[in-house]
CSV table of C-alpha atoms and ligand atoms in Angstrom, one decimal:
chain,number,residue,atom,x,y,z
A,994,ALA,CA,-27.1,44.4,1.6
A,995,TYR,CA,-25.2,45.0,5.1
A,996,THR,CA,-25.8,48.8,5.7
A,997,TRP,CA,-24.5,49.0,9.3
A,998,LEU,CA,-20.5,49.3,8.5
A,999,TYR,CA,-18.9,50.6,12.0
A,1000,GLN,CA,-22.1,50.9,13.7
A,1001,PHE,CA,-21.2,47.4,16.6
A,1002,PRO,CA,-18.3,47.9,18.8
A,1003,LEU,CA,-15.8,45.1,18.4
A,1004,PRO,CA,-16.7,42.2,20.5
A,1005,ILE,CA,-14.0,41.3,22.6
A,1006,PRO,CA,-14.2,37.1,23.6
A,1007,PRO,CA,-14.0,36.6,26.9
A,1008,ILE,CA,-11.1,35.0,28.9
A,1009,LYS,CA,-11.7,31.0,29.7
A,1010,LYS,CA,-10.5,30.1,33.2
A,1011,PRO,CA,-9.5,26.8,34.3
A,1012,LYS,CA,-12.1,24.9,36.3
A,1013,TRP,CA,-9.0,23.7,38.4
A,1014,THR,CA,-5.3,23.7,38.8
A,1015,THR,CA,-3.3,20.6,40.2
A,1016,THR,CA,0.3,19.1,40.1
A,1017,ASN,CA,1.9,16.9,38.1
A,1018,PRO,CA,3.1,13.7,40.6
A,1019,VAL,CA,6.0,13.4,38.2
A,1020,THR,CA,7.4,16.8,36.9
A,1021,GLY,CA,6.0,18.8,40.1
A,1022,GLY,CA,4.6,21.1,37.6
A,1023,THR,CA,1.1,22.3,37.4
A,1024,ILE,CA,-1.7,21.0,35.2
A,1025,GLU,CA,-4.8,23.3,34.8
A,1026,TYR,CA,-8.2,21.4,33.8
A,1027,TYR,CA,-10.6,23.3,31.7
A,1028,GLU,CA,-14.2,22.8,30.6
A,1029,ILE,CA,-15.9,24.0,27.7
A,1030,THR,CA,-18.9,23.2,25.6
A,1031,ILE,CA,-19.4,23.0,21.9
A,1032,LEU,CA,-23.3,24.5,21.7
A,1033,PRO,CA,-25.0,26.5,19.1
A,1034,PRO,CA,-25.8,30.3,20.0
A,1035,THR,CA,-27.8,32.5,17.9
A,1036,GLN,CA,-26.6,35.9,16.6
A,1037,GLN,CA,-28.5,39.0,15.4
A,1038,VAL,CA,-26.3,39.9,12.5
A,1039,TYR,CA,-29.2,41.7,10.7
A,1040,PRO,CA,-30.9,44.5,12.8
A,1041,GLY,CA,-35.1,43.6,12.0
A,1042,LYS,CA,-34.2,40.3,10.4
A,1043,SER,CA,-34.0,36.4,11.8
A,1044,PRO,CA,-30.9,35.4,13.6
A,1045,ALA,CA,-28.2,33.6,12.3
A,1046,LYS,CA,-27.8,30.2,13.6
A,1047,LEU,CA,-24.2,29.4,14.6
A,1048,VAL,CA,-22.6,26.4,16.4
A,1049,GLY,CA,-19.8,28.3,18.7
A,1050,TYR,CA,-17.8,27.4,22.0
A,1051,ASP,CA,-19.5,28.1,25.5
A,1052,GLY,CA,-22.0,30.0,23.7
A,1053,PHE,CA,-19.6,32.4,21.8
A,1054,SER,CA,-18.3,32.3,18.5
A,1055,PRO,CA,-15.1,33.2,18.2
A,1056,GLY,CA,-15.0,31.1,21.2
A,1057,PRO,CA,-13.2,32.3,24.6
A,1058,THR,CA,-9.7,33.0,24.5
A,1059,PHE,CA,-7.2,30.8,26.6
A,1060,LYS,CA,-4.2,32.4,28.2
A,1061,VAL,CA,-1.9,29.7,29.1
A,1062,ASN,CA,2.0,29.9,30.5
A,1063,LYS,CA,5.2,27.9,29.0
A,1064,GLY,CA,5.5,25.0,31.5
A,1065,THR,CA,1.9,24.8,32.4
A,1066,GLU,CA,0.2,21.8,30.9
A,1067,ALA,CA,-3.2,21.8,30.5
A,1068,VAL,CA,-6.2,19.0,29.8
A,1069,VAL,CA,-9.5,20.5,27.9
A,1070,ARG,CA,-12.6,18.9,27.9
A,1071,PHE,CA,-14.3,19.4,25.0
A,1072,ILE,CA,-18.1,18.6,25.8
A,1073,ASN,CA,-20.3,18.5,22.6
A,1074,ASN,CA,-23.5,19.4,23.3
A,1075,SER,CA,-24.0,19.9,19.6
A,1076,THR,CA,-25.9,18.0,17.2
A,1077,THR,CA,-22.8,16.9,14.9
A,1078,ALA,CA,-19.5,15.0,15.6
A,1079,SER,CA,-16.8,17.2,15.8
A,1080,SER,CA,-12.8,16.7,16.7
A,1081,ILE,CA,-10.6,19.6,18.1
A,1082,HIS,CA,-7.7,20.3,16.8
A,1083,LEU,CA,-5.2,23.0,19.1
A,1084,HIS,CA,-3.8,24.6,15.4
A,1085,GLY,CA,0.0,25.7,16.3
A,1086,SER,CA,0.6,23.4,19.4
A,1087,TYR,CA,2.9,20.3,19.1
A,1088,SER,CA,0.1,17.9,20.4
A,1089,ARG,CA,0.6,14.1,20.6
A,1090,ALA,CA,-1.3,12.5,17.5
A,1091,PRO,CA,-4.3,11.2,19.8
A,1092,TRP,CA,-5.0,14.9,21.0
A,1093,ASP,CA,-4.4,16.7,17.3
A,1094,GLY,CA,-7.7,16.4,16.0
A,1095,TRP,CA,-7.4,13.6,13.4
A,1096,ALA,CA,-10.4,14.3,10.8
A,1097,GLU,CA,-11.5,10.9,11.7
A,1098,ASP,CA,-11.2,10.7,15.6
A,1099,LEU,CA,-15.2,12.0,16.4
A,1100,THR,CA,-16.8,12.8,19.3
A,1101,GLY,CA,-20.3,12.5,19.3
A,1102,PRO,CA,-23.4,14.4,20.5
A,1103,GLY,CA,-23.7,14.1,24.1
A,1104,ARG,CA,-20.2,12.7,24.6
A,1105,TYR,CA,-16.7,14.8,25.4
A,1106,LYS,CA,-12.9,14.1,24.9
A,1107,ASP,CA,-10.0,15.6,27.3
A,1108,TYR,CA,-7.3,17.0,25.1
A,1109,TYR,CA,-3.9,17.0,26.6
A,1110,TYR,CA,-1.8,20.2,25.8
A,1111,PRO,CA,2.2,20.5,26.6
A,1112,ASN,CA,2.0,24.2,26.4
A,1113,HIS,CA,6.1,23.5,26.2
A,1114,GLN,CA,6.7,25.7,22.9
A,1115,ALA,CA,7.8,29.3,22.8
A,1116,ALA,CA,5.1,32.0,23.3
A,1117,ARG,CA,2.5,32.2,20.5
A,1118,THR,CA,-0.9,32.5,19.3
A,1119,LEU,CA,-2.6,29.3,18.5
A,1120,TRP,CA,-6.3,28.9,17.6
A,1121,TYR,CA,-8.5,25.8,18.5
A,1122,HIS,CA,-11.0,24.9,15.4
A,1123,ASP,CA,-13.0,21.5,14.0
A,1124,HIS,CA,-11.2,19.1,12.3
A,1125,ALA,CA,-13.9,16.7,11.4
A,1126,VAL,CA,-13.6,15.4,7.5
A,1127,ASP,CA,-16.5,15.5,5.2
A,1128,HIS,CA,-16.1,12.3,3.9
A,1129,VAL,CA,-17.8,10.6,7.3
A,1130,GLY,CA,-20.8,13.1,7.1
A,1131,ASN,CA,-19.5,15.9,9.4
A,1132,MET,CA,-18.8,19.0,7.6
A,1133,LEU,CA,-15.5,20.6,8.6
A,1134,ARG,CA,-16.3,24.0,6.4
A,1135,GLU,CA,-19.5,24.2,8.3
A,1136,HIS,CA,-18.4,23.5,11.5
A,1137,ALA,CA,-15.4,26.2,11.8
A,1138,TYR,CA,-17.9,28.6,9.1
A,1139,PHE,CA,-20.8,28.4,11.8
A,1140,GLY,CA,-18.1,29.3,14.5
A,1141,GLN,CA,-16.0,26.6,15.8
A,1142,ALA,CA,-12.8,28.8,16.1
A,1143,GLY,CA,-11.4,30.6,19.4
A,1144,VAL,CA,-8.3,31.9,19.9
A,1145,TYR,CA,-5.1,30.0,22.4
A,1146,VAL,CA,-2.5,32.3,23.6
A,1147,LEU,CA,0.6,30.7,24.9
A,1148,HIS,CA,2.9,33.1,27.1
A,1149,ASP,CA,6.6,32.7,27.8
A,1150,PRO,CA,8.6,34.6,30.1
A,1151,ASP,CA,11.1,35.8,27.2
A,1152,GLU,CA,8.3,37.4,26.0
A,1153,LEU,CA,6.7,38.8,28.6
A,1154,GLY,CA,10.2,40.4,29.4
A,1155,TRP,CA,9.7,42.9,26.5
A,1156,GLY,CA,7.0,45.0,27.9
A,1157,LEU,CA,5.1,44.7,24.5
A,1158,PRO,CA,1.6,46.0,24.6
A,1159,SER,CA,-0.4,43.5,27.4
A,1160,GLY,CA,-3.9,43.1,29.1
A,1161,ASP,CA,-6.3,45.6,27.2
A,1162,TYR,CA,-4.0,46.5,24.5
A,1163,ASP,CA,-3.3,42.6,23.2
A,1164,VAL,CA,-6.2,42.2,21.0
A,1165,PRO,CA,-7.5,38.9,19.0
A,1166,LEU,CA,-8.7,40.3,16.0
A,1167,VAL,CA,-10.5,36.9,14.3
A,1168,LEU,CA,-10.9,37.8,10.6
A,1169,SER,CA,-13.6,36.0,8.8
A,1170,ALA,CA,-15.5,36.3,5.7
A,1171,LYS,CA,-19.3,35.2,5.4
A,1172,GLN,CA,-22.7,35.2,3.1
A,1173,TYR,CA,-26.0,35.4,4.6
A,1174,ASN,CA,-29.7,34.2,2.9
A,1175,SER,CA,-32.1,37.5,2.7
A,1176,ASP,CA,-33.8,36.8,5.7
A,1177,GLY,CA,-30.8,37.3,7.6
A,1178,THR,CA,-29.6,33.5,8.2
A,1179,LEU,CA,-26.1,32.2,7.3
A,1180,PHE,CA,-25.5,31.1,4.0
A,1181,SER,CA,-24.6,27.1,4.2
A,1182,PRO,CA,-21.5,26.2,2.5
A,1183,ALA,CA,-22.3,22.7,2.1
A,1184,SER,CA,-23.0,22.5,-1.3
A,1185,GLU,CA,-19.8,24.5,-2.5
A,1186,THR,CA,-17.2,22.4,-4.0
A,1187,THR,CA,-14.5,25.2,-4.7
A,1188,SER,CA,-14.3,28.1,-2.8
A,1189,LEU,CA,-16.9,30.8,-0.8
A,1190,TYR,CA,-15.6,34.1,-0.7
A,1191,GLY,CA,-17.8,35.8,1.4
A,1192,ASP,CA,-19.3,39.7,1.0
A,1193,VAL,CA,-19.8,40.3,4.3
A,1194,ILE,CA,-16.5,40.7,6.4
A,1195,HIS,CA,-16.1,40.1,10.2
A,1196,VAL,CA,-14.0,41.1,13.0
A,1197,ASN,CA,-14.3,38.3,16.2
A,1198,GLY,CA,-17.7,37.9,14.7
A,1199,GLN,CA,-19.5,41.3,14.7
A,1200,PRO,CA,-19.3,42.6,10.8
A,1201,TRP,CA,-17.4,45.8,10.0
A,1202,PRO,CA,-17.2,46.7,14.2
A,1203,TYR,CA,-15.8,49.9,15.4
A,1204,PHE,CA,-13.3,49.8,18.2
A,1205,LYS,CA,-12.4,52.4,20.5
A,1206,VAL,CA,-8.8,52.7,21.2
A,1207,GLU,CA,-6.5,55.0,23.3
A,1208,PRO,CA,-3.8,56.8,21.7
A,1209,ARG,CA,-1.0,54.7,22.5
A,1210,GLN,CA,0.4,51.4,21.2
A,1211,TYR,CA,-1.9,48.3,20.5
A,1212,CYS,CA,-0.7,44.5,19.9
A,1213,PHE,CA,-3.4,43.1,17.4
A,1214,ARG,CA,-3.2,39.3,16.9
A,1215,PHE,CA,-4.4,38.6,13.2
A,1216,LEU,CA,-6.0,35.4,12.5
A,1217,ASP,CA,-7.8,35.0,9.4
A,1218,ALA,CA,-10.6,32.3,10.0
A,1219,SER,CA,-12.1,32.3,6.9
A,1220,ILE,CA,-13.5,29.5,4.7
A,1221,SER,CA,-12.1,31.0,1.9
A,1222,ARG,CA,-10.8,34.5,1.7
A,1223,SER,CA,-7.4,35.8,2.1
A,1224,PHE,CA,-6.8,39.5,3.1
A,1225,PHE,CA,-4.1,42.0,1.7
A,1226,LEU,CA,-4.3,44.7,4.8
A,1227,PHE,CA,-3.6,48.0,5.5
A,1228,PHE,CA,-4.6,50.7,8.0
A,1229,GLU,CA,-5.7,54.5,6.5
A,1230,ARG,CA,-6.1,57.6,8.6
A,1231,ASP,CA,-9.9,58.7,7.6
A,1232,GLU,CA,-9.5,62.1,5.5
A,1233,LYS,CA,-10.9,65.2,6.8
A,1234,PRO,CA,-12.7,67.7,4.3
A,1235,GLY,CA,-10.1,69.6,2.4
A,1236,GLU,CA,-7.7,66.7,2.6
A,1237,LYS,CA,-6.4,64.4,-0.2
A,1238,PRO,CA,-6.9,60.8,0.4
A,1239,GLY,CA,-5.7,59.1,3.3
A,1240,GLU,CA,-2.0,57.3,2.2
A,1241,LYS,CA,-1.4,53.7,4.1
A,1242,LEU,CA,-0.2,54.1,7.6
A,1243,GLU,CA,3.1,52.3,8.9
A,1244,PHE,CA,3.0,49.6,11.4
A,1245,ASN,CA,5.4,46.8,13.1
A,1246,VAL,CA,4.7,43.0,12.6
A,1247,ILE,CA,6.2,42.0,15.5
A,1248,GLY,CA,4.9,37.8,15.4
A,1249,SER,CA,3.8,35.4,13.2
A,1250,ASP,CA,2.3,31.5,13.5
A,1251,ALA,CA,5.2,30.6,16.4
A,1252,ARG,CA,4.8,34.3,17.8
A,1253,LEU,CA,8.2,36.5,18.2
A,1254,LEU,CA,9.8,37.2,14.6
A,1255,GLY,CA,14.0,37.9,15.2
A,1256,SER,CA,13.1,41.6,14.6
A,1257,PRO,CA,10.0,43.6,14.1
A,1258,GLN,CA,9.4,44.4,10.5
A,1259,LYS,CA,8.1,47.8,9.6
A,1260,THR,CA,5.3,47.6,6.9
A,1261,LYS,CA,2.6,49.2,5.3
A,1262,ASP,CA,0.6,46.5,4.2
A,1263,LEU,CA,0.2,42.6,4.9
A,1264,TYR,CA,-0.9,39.4,3.3
A,1265,ILE,CA,-2.6,37.0,5.5
A,1266,SER,CA,-4.4,33.9,4.2
A,1267,MET,CA,-6.3,31.7,5.9
A,1268,ALA,CA,-5.4,30.1,9.4
A,1269,GLU,CA,-2.4,32.3,9.0
A,1270,ARG,CA,-1.2,34.7,12.7
A,1271,TYR,CA,0.1,38.2,12.4
A,1272,GLU,CA,1.0,40.2,15.7
A,1273,VAL,CA,1.3,43.7,14.8
A,1274,VAL,CA,2.3,46.9,16.8
A,1275,VAL,CA,0.0,49.6,15.6
A,1276,ASP,CA,1.0,53.0,17.6
A,1277,PHE,CA,-2.2,55.4,17.5
A,1278,SER,CA,-0.3,58.2,19.5
A,1279,ARG,CA,0.1,59.8,16.2
A,1280,TRP,CA,-3.7,59.6,15.4
A,1281,LYS,CA,-5.2,61.2,18.7
A,1282,GLY,CA,-8.9,62.1,18.3
A,1283,GLU,CA,-8.9,61.0,14.6
A,1284,ASN,CA,-10.6,57.6,13.0
A,1285,VAL,CA,-8.2,55.0,11.3
A,1286,THR,CA,-9.8,52.4,8.9
A,1287,LEU,CA,-8.3,48.6,8.4
A,1288,ARG,CA,-8.8,48.3,4.8
A,1289,ASN,CA,-8.4,45.5,2.6
A,1290,THR,CA,-7.0,45.8,-1.2
A,1291,ARG,CA,-9.5,44.8,-4.0
A,1292,GLY,CA,-8.0,42.3,-7.2
A,1293,PHE,CA,-5.6,40.5,-6.0
A,1294,ALA,CA,-4.7,36.6,-5.6
A,1295,ALA,CA,-8.2,34.7,-6.6
A,1296,ASP,CA,-10.3,36.2,-4.2
A,1297,LYS,CA,-13.4,37.5,-5.7
A,1298,ASP,CA,-14.9,41.4,-4.6
A,1299,PHE,CA,-18.1,42.6,-3.0
A,1300,LEU,CA,-19.2,45.7,-2.8
A,1301,HIS,CA,-17.7,46.3,0.9
A,1302,THR,CA,-15.2,43.5,1.0
A,1303,ASP,CA,-12.3,46.6,0.7
A,1304,LYS,CA,-13.2,47.2,4.3
A,1305,VAL,CA,-12.6,45.7,7.9
A,1306,MET,CA,-13.2,47.9,10.9
A,1307,LYS,CA,-12.9,51.0,12.1
A,1308,PHE,CA,-10.7,52.7,14.9
A,1309,ILE,CA,-11.7,55.6,16.9
A,1310,VAL,CA,-8.9,57.0,18.5
A,1311,GLY,CA,-9.4,59.2,21.8
A,1312,ASP,CA,-7.3,62.3,23.1
A,1313,LYS,CA,-5.6,61.1,25.8
A,1314,PRO,CA,-4.3,57.4,27.5
A,1315,SER,CA,-6.5,56.3,30.1
A,1316,GLY,CA,-4.4,55.4,33.2
A,1317,SER,CA,-0.7,55.0,33.4
A,1318,GLY,CA,1.5,51.9,32.1
A,1319,ASP,CA,3.8,52.0,29.3
A,1320,THR,CA,2.5,54.3,26.4
A,1321,SER,CA,6.2,54.6,24.8
A,1322,SER,CA,6.4,53.9,21.3
A,1323,SER,CA,9.5,52.2,20.8
A,1324,LEU,CA,9.7,48.6,20.2
A,1325,PRO,CA,13.0,46.2,21.2
A,1326,SER,CA,14.9,45.8,18.0
A,1327,ARG,CA,15.8,42.3,18.3
A,1328,LEU,CA,12.8,40.1,20.0
A,1329,ARG,CA,14.0,36.4,19.7
A,1330,THR,CA,16.7,34.2,18.2
A,1331,ILE,CA,14.7,32.4,16.0
A,1332,PRO,CA,16.1,28.3,16.1
A,1333,TYR,CA,16.6,27.6,12.8
A,1334,PRO,CA,17.0,23.9,11.6
A,1335,PRO,CA,20.8,23.2,10.6
A,1336,ASP,CA,20.8,24.1,6.7
A,1337,LYS,CA,20.2,21.4,4.2
A,1338,SER,CA,20.1,21.3,0.6
A,1339,GLY,CA,18.2,19.4,-1.4
A,1340,ILE,CA,14.2,18.7,-1.4
A,1341,ASP,CA,13.2,16.0,1.0
A,1342,HIS,CA,9.3,16.0,0.0
A,1343,SER,CA,7.8,17.6,-3.1
A,1344,PHE,CA,3.9,18.0,-2.9
A,1345,LYS,CA,1.5,19.5,-5.6
A,1346,PHE,CA,-1.9,21.0,-4.9
A,1347,GLU,CA,-4.2,20.7,-7.6
A,1348,ARG,CA,-7.6,20.1,-8.7
A,1349,ILE,CA,-7.8,17.0,-10.6
A,1350,ASN,CA,-11.5,15.9,-12.5
A,1351,GLY,CA,-13.1,18.2,-10.4
A,1352,LYS,CA,-11.1,17.1,-6.8
A,1353,TRP,CA,-8.7,18.3,-4.8
A,1354,LYS,CA,-5.5,16.2,-4.6
A,1355,ILE,CA,-2.0,16.2,-3.3
A,1356,ASN,CA,0.3,14.5,-5.7
A,1357,GLY,CA,-3.2,12.9,-7.3
A,1358,VAL,CA,-4.5,11.5,-4.2
A,1359,SER,CA,-7.3,12.5,-1.6
A,1360,PHE,CA,-7.5,12.1,1.9
A,1361,SER,CA,-9.7,8.9,1.5
A,1362,ASP,CA,-8.0,7.2,-1.6
A,1363,VAL,CA,-5.5,5.4,0.6
A,1364,LYS,CA,-5.5,4.3,3.8
A,1365,ASN,CA,-4.7,6.8,6.4
A,1366,CYS,CA,-3.4,8.6,3.3
A,1367,VAL,CA,0.6,8.7,4.5
A,1368,LEU,CA,2.7,10.1,1.7
A,1369,ALA,CA,5.9,10.7,3.4
A,1370,LYS,CA,7.9,9.2,6.4
A,1371,PRO,CA,10.1,12.0,7.3
A,1372,GLN,CA,12.7,12.1,9.9
A,1373,ARG,CA,13.1,15.0,12.0
A,1374,GLY,CA,14.3,17.7,9.7
A,1375,GLY,CA,13.7,18.2,6.0
A,1376,VAL,CA,12.9,20.7,3.4
A,1377,TRP,CA,9.6,20.6,1.7
A,1378,GLU,CA,9.0,22.0,-1.3
A,1379,LEU,CA,5.1,23.1,-1.8
A,1380,ILE,CA,3.6,23.5,-5.5
A,1381,ASN,CA,0.1,25.4,-6.0
A,1382,GLY,CA,-0.6,23.3,-9.7
A,1383,GLY,CA,-2.8,26.1,-11.1
A,1384,GLY,CA,-6.1,26.6,-12.2
A,1385,GLY,CA,-6.7,30.4,-10.1
A,1386,TRP,CA,-6.8,29.0,-6.3
A,1387,SER,CA,-4.9,29.9,-3.5
A,1388,HIS,CA,-3.6,27.3,-1.6
A,1389,PRO,CA,-2.5,27.8,2.4
A,1390,ILE,CA,-0.7,24.7,3.7
A,1391,HIS,CA,-0.6,23.8,7.0
A,1392,ILE,CA,1.9,21.4,8.2
A,1393,HIS,CA,0.8,19.4,11.9
A,1394,LEU,CA,3.5,19.2,14.5
A,1395,VAL,CA,6.1,20.8,12.5
A,1396,ASP,CA,7.4,25.0,12.7
A,1397,PHE,CA,9.2,25.9,9.1
A,1398,LYS,CA,11.0,28.5,7.9
A,1399,VAL,CA,9.7,30.2,4.5
A,1400,VAL,CA,12.6,29.9,2.5
A,1401,LYS,CA,11.8,30.9,-1.4
A,1402,ARG,CA,8.8,31.3,-3.3
A,1403,VAL,CA,8.9,31.4,-7.1
A,1404,ASN,CA,6.1,32.2,-9.7
A,1405,GLY,CA,2.8,34.3,-8.5
A,1406,ARG,CA,4.6,37.2,-6.2
A,1407,GLY,CA,7.7,35.2,-6.6
A,1408,VAL,CA,9.4,37.2,-3.3
A,1409,VAL,CA,9.0,36.0,0.5
A,1410,GLN,CA,7.7,38.6,2.6
A,1411,PRO,CA,10.4,40.5,5.0
A,1412,TYR,CA,7.6,39.5,8.3
A,1413,GLU,CA,7.2,35.9,6.5
A,1414,ALA,CA,10.9,35.3,6.1
A,1415,ALA,CA,11.7,36.4,10.0
A,1416,GLY,CA,10.0,33.8,12.2
A,1417,LEU,CA,8.4,30.6,12.2
A,1418,LYS,CA,5.3,29.5,10.6
A,1419,ASP,CA,3.1,26.4,10.5
A,1420,VAL,CA,1.0,27.9,7.4
A,1421,VAL,CA,2.1,29.2,4.3
A,1422,TRP,CA,-0.3,31.0,1.4
A,1423,LEU,CA,0.5,29.2,-2.1
A,1424,GLY,CA,-1.0,32.0,-3.9
A,1425,PRO,CA,-1.6,31.0,-7.9
A,1426,ASN,CA,1.0,29.3,-9.5
A,1427,GLU,CA,2.9,29.8,-6.7
A,1428,GLN,CA,5.5,27.5,-5.3
A,1429,VAL,CA,7.0,27.5,-2.1
A,1430,THR,CA,10.1,26.1,-0.1
A,1431,VAL,CA,10.0,25.8,3.9
A,1432,GLU,CA,12.6,23.9,5.8
A,1433,ALA,CA,10.9,22.3,8.5
A,1434,TYR,CA,11.5,22.2,12.3
A,1435,TYR,CA,9.5,19.0,14.3
A,1436,ALA,CA,8.4,18.6,17.7
A,1437,PRO,CA,10.5,16.0,19.4
A,1438,TRP,CA,8.4,13.2,19.3
A,1439,ASP,CA,7.1,10.5,16.4
A,1440,GLY,CA,3.3,10.2,15.2
A,1441,VAL,CA,1.2,10.1,12.1
A,1442,TYR,CA,0.0,13.9,11.5
A,1443,MET,CA,-1.6,15.8,8.9
A,1444,PHE,CA,-0.9,18.5,6.0
A,1445,HIS,CA,-3.6,20.2,4.0
A,1446,CYS,CA,-4.9,22.9,2.4
A,1447,HIS,CA,-6.8,25.3,4.8
A,1448,ASN,CA,-9.3,26.7,2.7
A,1449,LEU,CA,-11.8,25.0,4.4
A,1450,ILE,CA,-13.8,24.1,1.2
A,1451,HIS,CA,-11.1,22.2,-0.3
A,1452,GLU,CA,-9.6,20.6,3.0
A,1453,ASP,CA,-13.3,19.4,3.4
A,1454,HIS,CA,-12.9,17.7,0.1
A,1455,GLU,CA,-10.2,16.2,1.0
A,1456,MET,CA,-7.3,18.1,-0.3
A,1457,MET,CA,-5.4,16.8,2.9
A,1458,ALA,CA,-2.8,13.8,3.4
A,1459,ALA,CA,-0.4,12.5,6.5
A,1460,PHE,CA,3.0,11.8,7.1
A,1461,ASN,CA,4.6,9.3,9.8
A,1462,VAL,CA,7.6,10.8,11.9
A,1463,SER,CA,9.7,8.4,13.1
A,1464,TYR,CA,13.1,9.5,14.5
A,1465,LEU,CA,16.2,7.2,13.7
A,1466,ALA,CA,19.5,8.3,15.7
A,1467,LEU,CA,21.3,10.2,13.4
B,827,C2O,CU1,-5.7,24.8,11.7
B,827,C2O,CU2,-4.8,21.0,10.4
B,827,C2O,O1,-5.9,22.7,10.6
B,828,CU,CU1,-6.8,24.9,-1.6
């Protein structure tokens, strides 16, 4: 077993810098050009054993963090120096279809593809990852699990104006759960057909790291990049001799998939499933000189627990904040007006996600059953009903191109969490037996886009379909 809990520092992925910038001759705006290479680094996970072989970006896993500003377009050249083909999806971007990472749009070894990203949405935490589907002989589950994932932060002036913790105090925390072989190498999920919950919890690629923080507010951008594990997180102060066990500490959720919520939501715990992003503000000024542990809850949803899967990482809080800067512990009471689509009643699309005869299906079909698997032709706007067909699985459902409002959840937990309802999302977690209704808000263009389960094993086994948006003037 892994016994080096809280022995290694939290890695912070480097910031990706553009290679050059130029002016868009049509709009007069700025275009940034980036180059990033898919290549296989190794990582010494178990001290004294063999290193694990990964496939990351620029030699990092998670890959470097992009930081872009709204209104600045980006062209990103993904150069594939790995041994398998891949397709890149910028999750959370309303990219035009040719640059959205269609599962069969493969870039082979030794080749590259230039992706165009408009960066014209409101500020948010996006992430880039492989999207190649298994049936063409490439394994998405392996790619993202072996490290092909990175964070892409989009800023806008409204959000920057709030004075939220920024720079070194705005930290991505990419969660993942993996499994290793006894020689220290990474266990391959290639033959898994249901789920791989993983017994080793990583943050930014390091199992159970520690992070030294100042006694002040921090923003943490959580992303669950796990292949199959969901988390139910809480913070706990380490108890001192003679004290009773710690209680759950309060924090604020300020953002979700499409970043800022309408207003900060106080909570003591947070559900996060695969591909979901939540941004939280934690005020460490209350715990000067103490240790705070980020914990996971045992025994919820469908996930399998192991010895240390109830622990995530440790924060070591210093005695005083360094430097100047705003260390105040207040937050604005309103952050954003959420652009809800016009209220609609009735259900426009209904999809059931279930396992039938050992196959992962959406309304009874798999991705390769039908050419391009187009199951819906929505006009912009619409209500989607998403149903977990049972069997004891979680299905976090991601709809490309749209932001949606989570309107209703029945069965299972039965409630929409306040932090889920207060913003716009692009992934919604269907816990075992749950049924969720979402109201979708479409990007302003047409095209064929995917929607799917983000348990990478289900997705890879074709729990994925497409919709063809075509706008008809109302
Ligand atoms: Cu994060 Cu279709 O993917
Ligand atoms: Cu699933």
